[in-house]
Short mmCIF file of N, CA and C in Angstrom, two decimals:
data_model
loop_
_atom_site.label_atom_id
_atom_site.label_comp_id
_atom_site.label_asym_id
_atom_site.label_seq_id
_atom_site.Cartn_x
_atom_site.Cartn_y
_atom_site.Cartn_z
N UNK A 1190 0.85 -1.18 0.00
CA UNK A 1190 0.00 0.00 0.00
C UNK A 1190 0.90 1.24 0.00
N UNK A 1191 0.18 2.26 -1.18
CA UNK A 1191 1.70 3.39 -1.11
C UNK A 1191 0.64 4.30 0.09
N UNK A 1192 2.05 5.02 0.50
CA UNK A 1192 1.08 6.04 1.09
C UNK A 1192 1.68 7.89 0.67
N UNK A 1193 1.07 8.82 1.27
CA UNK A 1193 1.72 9.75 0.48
C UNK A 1193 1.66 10.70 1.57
N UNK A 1194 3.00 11.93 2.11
CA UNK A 1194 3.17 12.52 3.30
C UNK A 1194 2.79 13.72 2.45
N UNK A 1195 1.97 14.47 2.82
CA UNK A 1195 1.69 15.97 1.73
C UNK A 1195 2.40 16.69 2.27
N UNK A 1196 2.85 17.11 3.28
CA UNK A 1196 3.78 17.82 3.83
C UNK A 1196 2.96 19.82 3.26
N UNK A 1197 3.75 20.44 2.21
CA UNK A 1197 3.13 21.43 1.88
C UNK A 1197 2.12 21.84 0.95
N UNK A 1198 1.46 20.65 0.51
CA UNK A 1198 0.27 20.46 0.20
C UNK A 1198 -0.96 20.15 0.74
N UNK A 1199 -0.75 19.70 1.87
CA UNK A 1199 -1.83 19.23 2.56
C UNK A 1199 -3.18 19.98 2.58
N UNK A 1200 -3.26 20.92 2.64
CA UNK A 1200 -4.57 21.47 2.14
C UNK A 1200 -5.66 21.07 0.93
N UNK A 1201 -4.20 20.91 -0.16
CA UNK A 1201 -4.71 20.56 -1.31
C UNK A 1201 -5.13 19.03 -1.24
N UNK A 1202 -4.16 18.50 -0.66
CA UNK A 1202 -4.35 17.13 -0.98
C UNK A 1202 -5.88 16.62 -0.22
N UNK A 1203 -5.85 17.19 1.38
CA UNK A 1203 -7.24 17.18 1.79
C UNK A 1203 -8.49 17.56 1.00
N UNK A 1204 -8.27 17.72 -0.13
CA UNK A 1204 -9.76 18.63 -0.75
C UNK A 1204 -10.60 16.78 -1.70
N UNK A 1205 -11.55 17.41 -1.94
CA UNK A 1205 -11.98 16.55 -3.16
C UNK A 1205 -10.99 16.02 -4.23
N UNK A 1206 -10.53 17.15 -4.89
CA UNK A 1206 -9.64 16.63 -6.03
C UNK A 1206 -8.29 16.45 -5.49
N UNK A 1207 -7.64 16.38 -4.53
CA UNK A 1207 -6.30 15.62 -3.72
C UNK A 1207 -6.59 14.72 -4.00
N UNK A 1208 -7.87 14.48 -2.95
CA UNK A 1208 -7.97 12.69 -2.88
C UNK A 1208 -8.32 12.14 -4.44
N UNK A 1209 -8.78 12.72 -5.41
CA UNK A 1209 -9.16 11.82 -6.38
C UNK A 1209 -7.54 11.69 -7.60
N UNK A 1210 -7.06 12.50 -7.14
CA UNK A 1210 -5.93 12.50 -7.90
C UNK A 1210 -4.76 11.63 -7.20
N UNK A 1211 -5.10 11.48 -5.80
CA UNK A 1211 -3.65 10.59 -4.95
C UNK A 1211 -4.23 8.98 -5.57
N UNK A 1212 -5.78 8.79 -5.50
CA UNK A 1212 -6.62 7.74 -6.01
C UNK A 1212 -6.06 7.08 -7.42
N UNK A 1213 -6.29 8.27 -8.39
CA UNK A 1213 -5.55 7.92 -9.65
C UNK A 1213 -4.55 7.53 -10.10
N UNK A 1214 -3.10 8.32 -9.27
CA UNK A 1214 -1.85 7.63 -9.59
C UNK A 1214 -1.93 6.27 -9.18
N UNK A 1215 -2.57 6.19 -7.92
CA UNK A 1215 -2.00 5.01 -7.29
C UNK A 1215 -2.54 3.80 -7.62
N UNK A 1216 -3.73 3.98 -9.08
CA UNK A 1216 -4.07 3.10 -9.81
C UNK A 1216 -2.75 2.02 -10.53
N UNK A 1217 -3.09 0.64 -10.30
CA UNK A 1217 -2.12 -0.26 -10.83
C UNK A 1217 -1.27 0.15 -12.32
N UNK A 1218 -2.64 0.74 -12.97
CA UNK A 1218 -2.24 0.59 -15.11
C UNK A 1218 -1.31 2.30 -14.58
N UNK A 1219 -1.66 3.21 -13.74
CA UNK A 1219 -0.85 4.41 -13.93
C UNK A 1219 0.37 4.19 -13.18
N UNK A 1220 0.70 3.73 -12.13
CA UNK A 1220 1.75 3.17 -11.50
C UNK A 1220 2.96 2.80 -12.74
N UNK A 1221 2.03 1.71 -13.76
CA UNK A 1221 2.98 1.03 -14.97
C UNK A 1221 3.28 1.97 -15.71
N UNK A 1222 2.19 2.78 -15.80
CA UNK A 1222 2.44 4.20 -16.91
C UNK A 1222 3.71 5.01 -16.30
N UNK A 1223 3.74 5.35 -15.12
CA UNK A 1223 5.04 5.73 -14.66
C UNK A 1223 6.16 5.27 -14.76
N UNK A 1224 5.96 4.17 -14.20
CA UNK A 1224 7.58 3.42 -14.47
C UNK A 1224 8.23 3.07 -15.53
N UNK A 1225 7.10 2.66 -17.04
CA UNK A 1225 7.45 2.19 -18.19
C UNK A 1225 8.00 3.69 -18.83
N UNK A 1226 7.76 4.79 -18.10
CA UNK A 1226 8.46 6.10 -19.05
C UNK A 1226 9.74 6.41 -18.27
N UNK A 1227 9.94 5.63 -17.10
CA UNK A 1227 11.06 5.92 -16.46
C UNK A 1227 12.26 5.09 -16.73
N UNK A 1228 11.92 3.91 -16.99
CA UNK A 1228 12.31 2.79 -18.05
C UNK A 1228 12.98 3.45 -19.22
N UNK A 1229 11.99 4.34 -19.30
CA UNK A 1229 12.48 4.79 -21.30
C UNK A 1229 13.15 5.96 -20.63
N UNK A 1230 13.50 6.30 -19.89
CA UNK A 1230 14.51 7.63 -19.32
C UNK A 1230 14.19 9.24 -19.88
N UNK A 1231 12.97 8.60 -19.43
CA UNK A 1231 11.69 10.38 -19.23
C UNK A 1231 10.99 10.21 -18.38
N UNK A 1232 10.41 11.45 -18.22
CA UNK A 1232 10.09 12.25 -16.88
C UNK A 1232 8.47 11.25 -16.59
N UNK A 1233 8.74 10.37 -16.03
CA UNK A 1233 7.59 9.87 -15.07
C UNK A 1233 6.22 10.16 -15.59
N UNK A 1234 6.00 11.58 -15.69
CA UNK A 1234 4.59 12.15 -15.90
C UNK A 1234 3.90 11.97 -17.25
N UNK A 1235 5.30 11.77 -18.30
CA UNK A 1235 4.65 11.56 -19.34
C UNK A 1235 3.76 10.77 -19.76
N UNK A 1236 4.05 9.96 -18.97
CA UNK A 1236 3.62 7.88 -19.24
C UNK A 1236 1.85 8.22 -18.55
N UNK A 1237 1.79 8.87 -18.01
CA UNK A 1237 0.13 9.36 -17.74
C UNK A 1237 -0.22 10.61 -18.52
N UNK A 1238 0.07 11.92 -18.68
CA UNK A 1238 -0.43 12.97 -19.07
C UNK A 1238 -1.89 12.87 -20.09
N UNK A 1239 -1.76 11.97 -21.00
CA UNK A 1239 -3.17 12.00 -21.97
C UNK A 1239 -4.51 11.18 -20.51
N UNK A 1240 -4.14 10.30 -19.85
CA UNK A 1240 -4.73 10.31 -18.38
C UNK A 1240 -5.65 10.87 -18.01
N UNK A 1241 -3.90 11.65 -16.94
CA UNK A 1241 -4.81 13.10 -16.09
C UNK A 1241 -5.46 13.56 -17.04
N UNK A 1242 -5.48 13.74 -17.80
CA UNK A 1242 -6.20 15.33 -18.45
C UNK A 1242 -7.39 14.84 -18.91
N UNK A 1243 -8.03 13.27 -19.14
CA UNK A 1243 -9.01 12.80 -19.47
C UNK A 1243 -9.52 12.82 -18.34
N UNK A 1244 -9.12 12.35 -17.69
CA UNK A 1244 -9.73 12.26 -15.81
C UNK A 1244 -9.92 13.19 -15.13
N UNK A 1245 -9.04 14.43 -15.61
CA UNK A 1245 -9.29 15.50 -14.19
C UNK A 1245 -9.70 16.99 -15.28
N UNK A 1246 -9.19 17.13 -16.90
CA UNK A 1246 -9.84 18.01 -17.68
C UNK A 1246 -8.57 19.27 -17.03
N UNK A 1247 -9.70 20.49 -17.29
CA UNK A 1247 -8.72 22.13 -16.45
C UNK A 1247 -8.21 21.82 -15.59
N UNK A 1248 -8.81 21.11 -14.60
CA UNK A 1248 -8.59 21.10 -12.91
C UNK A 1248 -7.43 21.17 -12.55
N UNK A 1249 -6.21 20.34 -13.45
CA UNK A 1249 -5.10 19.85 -13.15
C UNK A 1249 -4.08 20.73 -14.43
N UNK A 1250 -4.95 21.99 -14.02
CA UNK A 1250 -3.75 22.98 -15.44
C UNK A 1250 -3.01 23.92 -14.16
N UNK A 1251 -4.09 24.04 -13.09
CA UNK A 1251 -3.20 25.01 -12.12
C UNK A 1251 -1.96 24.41 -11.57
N UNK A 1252 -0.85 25.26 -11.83
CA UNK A 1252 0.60 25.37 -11.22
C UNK A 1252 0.04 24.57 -10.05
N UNK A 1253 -0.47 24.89 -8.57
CA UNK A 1253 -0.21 23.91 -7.82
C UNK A 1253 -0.84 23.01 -7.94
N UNK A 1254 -1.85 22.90 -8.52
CA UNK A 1254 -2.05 21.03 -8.62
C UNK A 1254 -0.59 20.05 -9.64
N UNK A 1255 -0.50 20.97 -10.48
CA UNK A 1255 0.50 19.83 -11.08
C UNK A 1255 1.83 20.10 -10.41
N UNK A 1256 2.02 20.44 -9.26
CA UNK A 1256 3.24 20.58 -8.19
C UNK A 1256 3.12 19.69 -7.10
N UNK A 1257 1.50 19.22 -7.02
CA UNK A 1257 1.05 18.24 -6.00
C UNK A 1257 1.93 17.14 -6.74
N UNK A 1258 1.14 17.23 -8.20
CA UNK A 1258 1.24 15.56 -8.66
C UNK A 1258 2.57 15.34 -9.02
N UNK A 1259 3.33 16.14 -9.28
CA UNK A 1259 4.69 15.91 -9.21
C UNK A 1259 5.24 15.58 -7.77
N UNK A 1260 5.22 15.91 -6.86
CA UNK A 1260 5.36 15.62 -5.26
C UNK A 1260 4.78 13.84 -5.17
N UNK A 1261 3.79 13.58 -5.50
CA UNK A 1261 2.82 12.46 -5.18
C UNK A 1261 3.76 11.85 -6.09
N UNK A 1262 4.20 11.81 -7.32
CA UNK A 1262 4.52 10.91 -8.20
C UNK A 1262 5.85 10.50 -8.19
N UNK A 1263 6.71 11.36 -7.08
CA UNK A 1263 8.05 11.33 -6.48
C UNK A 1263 8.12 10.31 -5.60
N UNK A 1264 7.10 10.23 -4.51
CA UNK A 1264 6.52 9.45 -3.36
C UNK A 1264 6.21 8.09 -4.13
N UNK A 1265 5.68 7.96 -4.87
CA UNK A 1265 5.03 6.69 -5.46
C UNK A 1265 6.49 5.93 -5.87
N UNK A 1266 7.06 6.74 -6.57
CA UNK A 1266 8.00 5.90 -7.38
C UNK A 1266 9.36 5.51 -6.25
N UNK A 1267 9.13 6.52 -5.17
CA UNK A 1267 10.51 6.08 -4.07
C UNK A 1267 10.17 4.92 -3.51
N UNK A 1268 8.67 4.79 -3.61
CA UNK A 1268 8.43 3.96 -2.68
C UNK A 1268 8.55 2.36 -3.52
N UNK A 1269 8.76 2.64 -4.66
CA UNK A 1269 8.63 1.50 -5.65
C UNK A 1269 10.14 1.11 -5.64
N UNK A 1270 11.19 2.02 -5.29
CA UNK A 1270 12.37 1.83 -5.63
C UNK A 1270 13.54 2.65 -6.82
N UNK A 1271 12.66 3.71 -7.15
CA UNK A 1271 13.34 3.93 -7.77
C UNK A 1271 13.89 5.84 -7.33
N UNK A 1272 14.84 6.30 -7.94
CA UNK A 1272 15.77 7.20 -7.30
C UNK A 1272 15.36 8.42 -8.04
N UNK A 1273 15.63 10.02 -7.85
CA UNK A 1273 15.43 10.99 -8.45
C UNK A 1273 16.60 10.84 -9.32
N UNK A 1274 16.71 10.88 -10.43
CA UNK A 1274 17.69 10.98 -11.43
C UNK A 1274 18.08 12.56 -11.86
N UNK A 1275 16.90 13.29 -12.51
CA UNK A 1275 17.09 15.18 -12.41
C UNK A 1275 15.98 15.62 -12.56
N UNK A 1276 16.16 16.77 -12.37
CA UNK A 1276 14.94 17.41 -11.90
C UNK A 1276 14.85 18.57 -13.29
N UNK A 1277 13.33 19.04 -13.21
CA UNK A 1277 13.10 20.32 -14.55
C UNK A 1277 14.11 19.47 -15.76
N UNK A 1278 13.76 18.43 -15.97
CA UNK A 1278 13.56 18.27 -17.74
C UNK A 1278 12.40 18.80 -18.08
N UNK A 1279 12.97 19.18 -19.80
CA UNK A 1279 12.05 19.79 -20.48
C UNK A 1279 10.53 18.64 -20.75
N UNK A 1280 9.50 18.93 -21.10
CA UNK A 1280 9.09 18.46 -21.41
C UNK A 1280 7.92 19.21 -22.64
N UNK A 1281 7.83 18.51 -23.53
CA UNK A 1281 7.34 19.64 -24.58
C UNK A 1281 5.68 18.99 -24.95
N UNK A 1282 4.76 19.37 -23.65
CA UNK A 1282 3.48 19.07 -23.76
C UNK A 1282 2.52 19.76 -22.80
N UNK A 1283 1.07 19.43 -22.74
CA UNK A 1283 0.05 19.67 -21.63
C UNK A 1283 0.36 18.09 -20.77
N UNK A 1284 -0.22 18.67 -19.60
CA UNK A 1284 -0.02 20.09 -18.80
C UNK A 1284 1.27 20.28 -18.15
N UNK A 1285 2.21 19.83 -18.28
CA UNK A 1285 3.43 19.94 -18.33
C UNK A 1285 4.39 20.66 -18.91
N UNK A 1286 4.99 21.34 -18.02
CA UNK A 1286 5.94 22.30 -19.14
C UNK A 1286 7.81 21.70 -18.57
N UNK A 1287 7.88 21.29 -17.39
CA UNK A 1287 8.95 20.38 -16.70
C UNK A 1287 8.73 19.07 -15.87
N UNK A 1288 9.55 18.61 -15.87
CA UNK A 1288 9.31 17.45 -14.87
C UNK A 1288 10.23 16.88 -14.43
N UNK A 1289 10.14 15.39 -13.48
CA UNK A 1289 11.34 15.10 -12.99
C UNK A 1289 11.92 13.74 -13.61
N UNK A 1290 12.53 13.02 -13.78
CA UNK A 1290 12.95 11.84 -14.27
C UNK A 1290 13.41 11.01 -13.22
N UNK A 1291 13.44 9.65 -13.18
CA UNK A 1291 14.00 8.57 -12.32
C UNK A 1291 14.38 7.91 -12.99
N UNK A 1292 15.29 7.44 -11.77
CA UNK A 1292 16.25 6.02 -12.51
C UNK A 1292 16.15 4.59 -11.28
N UNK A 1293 16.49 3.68 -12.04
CA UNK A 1293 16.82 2.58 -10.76
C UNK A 1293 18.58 3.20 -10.05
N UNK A 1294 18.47 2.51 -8.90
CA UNK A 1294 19.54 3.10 -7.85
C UNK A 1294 20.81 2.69 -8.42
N UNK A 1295 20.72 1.11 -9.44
CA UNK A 1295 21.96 0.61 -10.15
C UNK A 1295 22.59 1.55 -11.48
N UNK A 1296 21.20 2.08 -11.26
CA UNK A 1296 21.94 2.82 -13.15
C UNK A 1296 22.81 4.03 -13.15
N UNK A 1297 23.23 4.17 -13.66
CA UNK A 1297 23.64 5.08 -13.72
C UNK A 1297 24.05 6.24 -15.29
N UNK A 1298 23.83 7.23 -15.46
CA UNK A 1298 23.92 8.01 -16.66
C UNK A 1298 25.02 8.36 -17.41
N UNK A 1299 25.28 7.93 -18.28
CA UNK A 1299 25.92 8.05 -18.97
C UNK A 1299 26.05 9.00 -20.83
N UNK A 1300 27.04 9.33 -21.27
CA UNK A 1300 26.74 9.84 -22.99
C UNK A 1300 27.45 9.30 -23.91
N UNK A 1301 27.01 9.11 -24.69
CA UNK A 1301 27.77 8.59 -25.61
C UNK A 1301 27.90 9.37 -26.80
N UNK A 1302 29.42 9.82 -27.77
CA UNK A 1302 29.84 10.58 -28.49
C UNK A 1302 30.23 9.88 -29.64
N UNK A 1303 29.72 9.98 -30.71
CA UNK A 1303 30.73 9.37 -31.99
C UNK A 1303 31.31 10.38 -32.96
N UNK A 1304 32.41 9.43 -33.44
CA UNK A 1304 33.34 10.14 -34.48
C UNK A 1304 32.55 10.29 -35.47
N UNK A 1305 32.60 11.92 -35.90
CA UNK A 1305 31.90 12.15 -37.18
C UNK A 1305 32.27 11.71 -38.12
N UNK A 1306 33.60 11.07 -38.10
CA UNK A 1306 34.12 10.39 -39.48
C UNK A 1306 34.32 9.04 -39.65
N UNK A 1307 33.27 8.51 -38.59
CA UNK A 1307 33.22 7.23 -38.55
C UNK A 1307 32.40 6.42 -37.52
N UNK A 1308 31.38 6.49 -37.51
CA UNK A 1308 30.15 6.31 -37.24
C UNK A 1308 29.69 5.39 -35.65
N UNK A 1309 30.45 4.18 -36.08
CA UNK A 1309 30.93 3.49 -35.34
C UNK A 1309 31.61 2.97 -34.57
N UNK A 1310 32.57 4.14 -34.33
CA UNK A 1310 33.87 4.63 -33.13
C UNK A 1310 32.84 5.24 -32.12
N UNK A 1311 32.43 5.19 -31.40
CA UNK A 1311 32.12 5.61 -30.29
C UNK A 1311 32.45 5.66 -28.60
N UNK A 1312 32.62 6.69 -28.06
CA UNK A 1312 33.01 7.13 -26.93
C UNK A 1312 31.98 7.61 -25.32
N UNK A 1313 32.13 6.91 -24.69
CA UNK A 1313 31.42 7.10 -23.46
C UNK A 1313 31.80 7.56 -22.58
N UNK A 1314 30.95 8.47 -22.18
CA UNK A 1314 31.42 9.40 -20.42
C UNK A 1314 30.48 9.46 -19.83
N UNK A 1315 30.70 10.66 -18.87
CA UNK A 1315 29.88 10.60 -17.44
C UNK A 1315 29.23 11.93 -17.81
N UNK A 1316 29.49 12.60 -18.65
CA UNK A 1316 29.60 14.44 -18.75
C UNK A 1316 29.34 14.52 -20.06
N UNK A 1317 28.12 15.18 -20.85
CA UNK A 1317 27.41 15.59 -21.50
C UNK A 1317 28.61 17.13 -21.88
N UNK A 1318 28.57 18.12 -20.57
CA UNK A 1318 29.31 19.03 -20.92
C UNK A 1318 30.26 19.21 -20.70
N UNK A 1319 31.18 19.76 -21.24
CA UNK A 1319 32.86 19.78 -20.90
C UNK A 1319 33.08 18.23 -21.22
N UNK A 1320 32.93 17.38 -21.84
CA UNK A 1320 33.45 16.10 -21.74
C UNK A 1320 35.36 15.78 -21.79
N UNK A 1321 35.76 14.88 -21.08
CA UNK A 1321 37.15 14.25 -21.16
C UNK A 1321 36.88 13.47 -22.47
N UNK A 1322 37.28 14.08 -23.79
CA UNK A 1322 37.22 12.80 -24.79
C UNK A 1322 38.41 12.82 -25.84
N UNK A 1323 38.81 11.78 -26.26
CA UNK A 1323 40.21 11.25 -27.24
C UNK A 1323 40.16 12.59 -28.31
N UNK A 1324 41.57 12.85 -28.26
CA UNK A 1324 42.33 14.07 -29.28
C UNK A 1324 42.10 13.34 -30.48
N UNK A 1325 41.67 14.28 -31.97
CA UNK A 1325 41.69 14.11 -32.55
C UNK A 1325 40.35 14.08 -33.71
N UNK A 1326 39.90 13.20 -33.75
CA UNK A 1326 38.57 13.08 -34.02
C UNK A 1326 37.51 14.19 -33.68
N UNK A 1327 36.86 14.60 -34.66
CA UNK A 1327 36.00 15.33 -34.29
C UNK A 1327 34.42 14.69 -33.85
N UNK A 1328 33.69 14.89 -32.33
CA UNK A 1328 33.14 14.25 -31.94
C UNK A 1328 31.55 14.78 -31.52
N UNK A 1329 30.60 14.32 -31.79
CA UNK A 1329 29.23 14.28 -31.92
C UNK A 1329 28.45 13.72 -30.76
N UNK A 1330 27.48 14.31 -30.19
CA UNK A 1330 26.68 13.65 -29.09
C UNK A 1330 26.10 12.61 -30.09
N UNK A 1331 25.50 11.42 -29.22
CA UNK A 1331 25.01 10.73 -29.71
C UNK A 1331 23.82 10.30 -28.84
N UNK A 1332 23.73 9.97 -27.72
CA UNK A 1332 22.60 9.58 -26.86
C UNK A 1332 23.20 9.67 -25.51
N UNK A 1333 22.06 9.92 -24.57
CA UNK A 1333 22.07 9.22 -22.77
C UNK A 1333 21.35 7.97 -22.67
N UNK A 1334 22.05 7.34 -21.65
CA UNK A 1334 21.60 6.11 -21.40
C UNK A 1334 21.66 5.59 -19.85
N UNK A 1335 20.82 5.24 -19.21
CA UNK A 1335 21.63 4.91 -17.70
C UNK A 1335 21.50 3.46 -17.70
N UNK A 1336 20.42 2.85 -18.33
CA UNK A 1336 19.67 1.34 -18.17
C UNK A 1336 21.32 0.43 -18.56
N UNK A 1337 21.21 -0.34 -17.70
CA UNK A 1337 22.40 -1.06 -18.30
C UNK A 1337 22.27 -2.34 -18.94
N UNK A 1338 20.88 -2.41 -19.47
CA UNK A 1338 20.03 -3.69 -20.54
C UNK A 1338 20.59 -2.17 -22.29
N UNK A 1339 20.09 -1.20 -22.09
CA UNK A 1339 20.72 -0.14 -23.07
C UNK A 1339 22.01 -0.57 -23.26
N UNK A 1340 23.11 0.02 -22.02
CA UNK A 1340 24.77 -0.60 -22.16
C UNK A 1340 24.79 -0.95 -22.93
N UNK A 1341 24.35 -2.27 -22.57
CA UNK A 1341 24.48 -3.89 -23.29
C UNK A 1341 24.43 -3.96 -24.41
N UNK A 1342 23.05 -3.89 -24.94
CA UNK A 1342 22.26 -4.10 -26.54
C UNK A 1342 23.17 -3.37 -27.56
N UNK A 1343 23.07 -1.51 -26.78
CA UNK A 1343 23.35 -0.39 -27.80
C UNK A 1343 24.99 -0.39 -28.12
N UNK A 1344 25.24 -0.72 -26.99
CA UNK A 1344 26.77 -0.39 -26.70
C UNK A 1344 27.91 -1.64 -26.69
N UNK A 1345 27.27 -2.46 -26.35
CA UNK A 1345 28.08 -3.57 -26.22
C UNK A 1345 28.90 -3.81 -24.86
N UNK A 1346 28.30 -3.45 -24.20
CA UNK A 1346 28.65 -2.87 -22.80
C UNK A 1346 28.39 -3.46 -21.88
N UNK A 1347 28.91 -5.22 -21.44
CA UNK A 1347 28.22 -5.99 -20.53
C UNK A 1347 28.26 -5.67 -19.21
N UNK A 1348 30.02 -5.02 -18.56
CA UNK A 1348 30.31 -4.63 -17.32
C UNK A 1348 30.34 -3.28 -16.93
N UNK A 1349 29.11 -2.54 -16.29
CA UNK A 1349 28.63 -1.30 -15.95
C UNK A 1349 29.89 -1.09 -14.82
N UNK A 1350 30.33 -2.10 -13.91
CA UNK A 1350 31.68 -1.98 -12.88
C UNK A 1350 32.74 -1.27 -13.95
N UNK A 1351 33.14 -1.88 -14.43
CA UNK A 1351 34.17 -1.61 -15.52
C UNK A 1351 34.31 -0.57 -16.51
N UNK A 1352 32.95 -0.23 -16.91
CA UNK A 1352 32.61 0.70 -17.46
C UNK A 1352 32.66 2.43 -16.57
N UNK A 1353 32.29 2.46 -15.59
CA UNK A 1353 32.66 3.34 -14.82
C UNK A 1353 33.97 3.74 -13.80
N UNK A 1354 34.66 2.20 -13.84
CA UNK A 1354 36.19 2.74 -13.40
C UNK A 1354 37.04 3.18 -14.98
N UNK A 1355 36.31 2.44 -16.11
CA UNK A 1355 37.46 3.00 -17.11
C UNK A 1355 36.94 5.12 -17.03
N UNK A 1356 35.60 4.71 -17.10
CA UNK A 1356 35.38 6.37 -17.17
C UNK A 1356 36.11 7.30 -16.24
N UNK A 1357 35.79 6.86 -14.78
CA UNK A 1357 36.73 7.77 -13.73
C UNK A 1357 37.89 7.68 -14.03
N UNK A 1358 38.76 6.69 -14.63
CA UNK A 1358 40.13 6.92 -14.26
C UNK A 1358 40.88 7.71 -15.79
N UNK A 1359 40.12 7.23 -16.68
CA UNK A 1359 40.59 7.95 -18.02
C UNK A 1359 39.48 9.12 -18.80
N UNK A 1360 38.24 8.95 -18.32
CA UNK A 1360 37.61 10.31 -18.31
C UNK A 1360 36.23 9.85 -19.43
N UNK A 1361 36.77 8.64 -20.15
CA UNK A 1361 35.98 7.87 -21.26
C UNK A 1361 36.00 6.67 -21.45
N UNK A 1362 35.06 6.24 -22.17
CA UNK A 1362 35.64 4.35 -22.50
C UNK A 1362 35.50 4.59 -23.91
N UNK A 1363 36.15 4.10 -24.82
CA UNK A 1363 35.40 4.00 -25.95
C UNK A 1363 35.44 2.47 -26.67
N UNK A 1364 34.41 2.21 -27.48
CA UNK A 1364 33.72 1.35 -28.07
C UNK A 1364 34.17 1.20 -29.62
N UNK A 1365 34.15 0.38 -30.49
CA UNK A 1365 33.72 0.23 -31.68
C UNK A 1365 32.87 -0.57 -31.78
N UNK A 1366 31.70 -0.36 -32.30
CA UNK A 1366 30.40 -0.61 -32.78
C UNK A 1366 30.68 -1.64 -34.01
N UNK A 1367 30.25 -2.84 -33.88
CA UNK A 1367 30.47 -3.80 -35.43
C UNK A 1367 29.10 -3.60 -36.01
N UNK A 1368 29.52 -3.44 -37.45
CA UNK A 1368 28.37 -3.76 -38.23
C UNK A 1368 27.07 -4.21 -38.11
N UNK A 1369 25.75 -3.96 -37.67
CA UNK A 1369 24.84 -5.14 -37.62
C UNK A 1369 24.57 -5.69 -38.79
N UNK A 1370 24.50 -5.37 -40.19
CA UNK A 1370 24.33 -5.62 -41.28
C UNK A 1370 25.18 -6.02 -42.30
N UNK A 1371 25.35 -6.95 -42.88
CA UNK A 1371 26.16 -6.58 -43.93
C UNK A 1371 25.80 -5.60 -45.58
N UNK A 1372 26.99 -5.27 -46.21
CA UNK A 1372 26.46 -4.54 -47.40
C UNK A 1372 26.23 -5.38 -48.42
N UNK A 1373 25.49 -5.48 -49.26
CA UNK A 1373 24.59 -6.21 -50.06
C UNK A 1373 25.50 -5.94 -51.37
#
């Protein structure tokens, strides 16, 4: 059973629409809706938004209600296990204009950079900005990733241990990417 501390909401949360909105998240299919967008390494809220807004309409356009449900949806997911990852990502929809993202406590975030002159040289760090990355090559963001089932698949990346002492101690790891295809 989740439960939820309103702390500086409590007013709100005491009203009619508190309770029908603490009711809603804590529905089983929105619970999944949360986590399956946290999974995909976005902001929690997304995985409901077409939802709320069927369920609750205007109600849930005012700044503090969607400050509740961001609070409530923090609570839900700690309680599930999973960690604040960052806070105010963009998010480019109703009724949302930021939000927060989670991760599991194992994952951890990572970027990955490839050589513009070669597609499949790719380089991993910890740092998006200012990155520590190999002289020479001129180098391209390419994605974030924290899931380490991602690592794996995208990257080829079985040991997340390993992967983060090569990063701390040399600043990057880098990869070459084999072919999935051949040319015809």
């Amino acid at each position: 059973m989740l439960t939820y501390r309103p702390e500086k909401f409590a007013s709100l949360y005491d009203s009619e629409l508190g309770q029908r909105i603490w009711t809603f998240l804590t529905r089983d299919d929105n619970v999944a809706r949360l986590e399956t967008a946290s999974q995909l390494s976005k902001p929690a809220v997304e995985g409901i938004e077409e939802q709320l807004l069927a369920e609750f309409r205007e109600d849930v356009l005012a700044d503090r209600v969607k400050q509740m449900v961001g609070h409530m949806v923090r609570q839900i997911l700690e309680q599930r296990d999973w960690v604040l990852d960052q806070t105010d990502v963009k998010v480019q929809s109703v009724p949302f204009s930021k939000a927060a993202r989670y991760r599991r406590p194992d994952w951890f975030t990572f970027h990955a950079f490839r050589n513009s002159s070669d597609p499949r040289d790719v380089v991993i760090t910890d740092r998006r900005q200012n990155p520590t990355l190999p002289a020479g090559p001129r180098w391209t963001f390419y994605a974030t990733f924290a899931s380490p089932l991602k690592a794996a698949v995208a990257f080829g990346v079985n040991d997340i241990k390993h992967l983060r002492q090569q990063v701390h101690s040399h600043g990057y790891h880098r990869v070459h990417l084999p072919r999935m295809l051949r040319r015809a």
